[in-house]
mmCIF file of C-alpha atoms in Angstrom:
data_model
loop_
_atom_site.group_PDB
_atom_site.id
_atom_site.type_symbol
_atom_site.label_atom_id
_atom_site.label_comp_id
_atom_site.label_asym_id
_atom_site.label_seq_id
_atom_site.Cartn_x
_atom_site.Cartn_y
_atom_site.Cartn_z
ATOM 1 C CA MET A 1 -9.017 -11.139 -8.778
ATOM 2 C CA THR A 2 -8.119 -9.743 -12.148
ATOM 3 C CA GLY A 3 -8.827 -6.119 -13.004
ATOM 4 C CA HIS A 4 -11.620 -4.826 -15.201
ATOM 5 C CA LEU A 5 -10.991 -4.351 -18.898
ATOM 6 C CA ASP A 6 -9.872 -0.952 -20.110
ATOM 7 C CA GLY A 7 -10.057 -1.373 -23.886
ATOM 8 C CA GLY A 8 -6.294 -1.846 -24.221
ATOM 9 C CA GLY A 9 -6.678 -5.368 -25.585
ATOM 10 C CA PRO A 10 -3.943 -8.007 -25.786
ATOM 11 C CA GLU A 11 -1.256 -5.367 -26.375
ATOM 12 C CA GLY A 12 -2.168 -3.339 -23.299
ATOM 13 C CA ASN A 13 -0.546 -3.215 -19.871
ATOM 14 C CA LEU A 14 -3.703 -4.317 -18.034
ATOM 15 C CA TYR A 15 -3.959 -7.419 -20.225
ATOM 16 C CA ALA A 16 -0.377 -8.347 -19.265
ATOM 17 C CA ARG A 17 -1.022 -7.674 -15.563
ATOM 18 C CA ASN A 18 -4.190 -9.803 -15.641
ATOM 19 C CA ASN A 19 -2.212 -12.658 -17.189
ATOM 20 C CA GLN A 20 0.412 -12.203 -14.487
ATOM 21 C CA ILE A 21 -2.315 -12.607 -11.839
ATOM 22 C CA ARG A 22 -3.690 -15.685 -13.614
ATOM 23 C CA ASP A 23 -0.229 -17.248 -13.807
ATOM 24 C CA TYR A 24 0.425 -16.591 -10.121
ATOM 25 C CA CYS A 25 -2.877 -18.177 -9.104
ATOM 26 C CA ARG A 26 -2.323 -21.179 -11.377
ATOM 27 C CA ASP A 27 1.281 -21.679 -10.219
ATOM 28 C CA ASN A 28 0.387 -21.371 -6.535
ATOM 29 C CA ALA A 29 -2.956 -23.222 -6.484
ATOM 30 C CA LYS A 30 -4.878 -20.045 -5.590
ATOM 31 C CA ILE A 31 -8.524 -19.276 -6.199
ATOM 32 C CA LEU A 32 -9.137 -16.600 -8.810
ATOM 33 C CA PHE A 33 -12.191 -14.499 -9.521
ATOM 34 C CA ASP A 34 -11.391 -13.600 -13.120
ATOM 35 C CA PHE A 35 -13.249 -10.319 -13.490
ATOM 36 C CA ALA A 36 -11.597 -9.582 -16.848
ATOM 37 C CA ASP A 37 -12.559 -12.981 -18.234
ATOM 38 C CA ILE A 38 -16.223 -12.391 -17.406
ATOM 39 C CA GLU A 39 -16.097 -9.071 -19.270
ATOM 40 C CA SER A 40 -14.334 -10.686 -22.246
ATOM 41 C CA TYR A 41 -16.860 -13.392 -23.180
ATOM 42 C CA ASP A 42 -20.559 -13.303 -23.989
ATOM 43 C CA PRO A 43 -22.760 -16.219 -22.819
ATOM 44 C CA ASP A 44 -22.354 -17.868 -26.236
ATOM 45 C CA GLY A 45 -18.573 -18.007 -25.741
ATOM 46 C CA GLU A 46 -17.711 -15.229 -28.212
ATOM 47 C CA TYR A 47 -14.445 -13.532 -27.189
ATOM 48 C CA TYR A 48 -14.053 -9.746 -27.188
ATOM 49 C CA PRO A 49 -10.349 -9.016 -26.547
ATOM 50 C CA GLU A 50 -10.642 -5.239 -27.076
ATOM 51 C CA GLU A 51 -13.574 -4.779 -24.676
ATOM 52 C CA SER A 52 -13.765 -2.294 -21.807
ATOM 53 C CA ASP A 53 -15.616 -2.450 -18.505
ATOM 54 C CA TRP A 54 -18.605 -0.791 -20.173
ATOM 55 C CA CYS A 55 -19.259 -4.094 -21.981
ATOM 56 C CA TYR A 56 -20.327 -3.014 -25.431
ATOM 57 C CA TRP A 57 -20.947 -6.642 -26.393
ATOM 58 C CA CYS A 58 -23.640 -6.694 -23.687
ATOM 59 C CA GLU A 59 -25.709 -4.125 -25.557
ATOM 60 C CA THR A 60 -25.517 -6.103 -28.796
ATOM 61 C CA TRP A 61 -26.111 -9.456 -27.112
ATOM 62 C CA CYS A 62 -29.053 -8.202 -25.051
ATOM 63 C CA ALA A 63 -30.681 -6.729 -28.157
ATOM 64 C CA THR A 64 -31.313 -10.298 -29.345
ATOM 65 C CA HIS A 65 -31.606 -12.162 -26.013
ATOM 66 C CA ASP A 66 -33.679 -11.844 -22.866
ATOM 67 C CA CYS A 67 -31.360 -10.169 -20.365
ATOM 68 C CA PRO A 68 -32.207 -9.683 -16.694
ATOM 69 C CA THR A 69 -32.257 -6.116 -15.496
ATOM 70 C CA GLY A 70 -32.803 -6.572 -11.749
ATOM 71 C CA ASP A 71 -32.340 -3.381 -9.746
ATOM 72 C CA CYS A 72 -30.196 -1.633 -12.334
ATOM 73 C CA VAL A 73 -32.844 -0.645 -14.862
ATOM 74 C CA ASP A 74 -31.353 1.760 -17.407
ATOM 75 C CA ASP A 75 -27.941 0.907 -15.933
ATOM 76 C CA GLU A 76 -28.215 3.570 -13.241
ATOM 77 C CA GLY A 77 -27.419 1.082 -10.472
ATOM 78 C CA CYS A 78 -24.421 -0.572 -12.116
ATOM 79 C CA ALA A 79 -21.340 1.648 -11.985
ATOM 80 C CA HIS A 80 -19.017 1.629 -14.993
ATOM 81 C CA SER A 81 -20.986 -1.005 -16.896
ATOM 82 C CA VAL A 82 -24.330 -2.199 -18.158
ATOM 83 C CA CYS A 83 -26.730 -4.184 -16.009
ATOM 84 C CA PHE A 84 -26.215 -7.511 -17.766
ATOM 85 C CA ASN A 85 -22.464 -7.351 -17.162
ATOM 86 C CA CYS A 86 -23.093 -6.742 -13.444
ATOM 87 C CA TYR A 87 -25.533 -9.653 -13.437
ATOM 88 C CA GLN A 88 -22.921 -11.942 -15.013
ATOM 89 C CA LYS A 89 -20.308 -10.944 -12.428
ATOM 90 C CA GLY A 90 -22.709 -11.464 -9.532
ATOM 91 C CA ARG A 91 -23.778 -14.838 -10.862
ATOM 92 C CA ALA A 92 -20.156 -15.963 -11.270
ATOM 93 C CA PHE A 93 -19.263 -14.747 -7.784
ATOM 94 C CA TRP A 94 -22.224 -16.603 -6.242
ATOM 95 C CA TRP A 95 -21.246 -19.802 -8.079
ATOM 96 C CA MET A 96 -17.620 -19.508 -6.930
ATOM 97 C CA MET A 97 -18.592 -18.877 -3.296
ATOM 98 C CA ALA A 98 -21.074 -21.775 -3.333
ATOM 99 C CA ARG A 99 -18.389 -24.118 -4.705
ATOM 100 C CA LEU A 100 -15.935 -22.953 -2.030
ATOM 101 C CA ALA A 101 -18.599 -23.644 0.599
ATOM 102 C CA GLY A 102 -18.934 -27.246 -0.624
ATOM 103 C CA TRP A 103 -21.677 -27.162 -3.246
ATOM 104 C CA ASP A 104 -20.901 -29.812 -5.873
ATOM 105 C CA GLY A 105 -22.339 -27.805 -8.742
#
């Protein structure tokens, strides 16, 4: 699993460490839950390299799209982020686990 974003962008230490994790997983045929990647892209595929775990793009994106809120209304139930970012991470984790369990997608 990669780490959350810290706003350091492509020049930051965390960015380099996340790439190191990605390279290791790719080189050793490991499964990777790319937490940082989920925080870096909105659902339209727009890349935000300078983002942090708060997910500022989420606020902008959700202002013009219908975003689920679930149990984290007003973001009180989603530590260090906004609800939509937590939703995206949970959705990605479910998909990954289902694929590992044999679901063909």
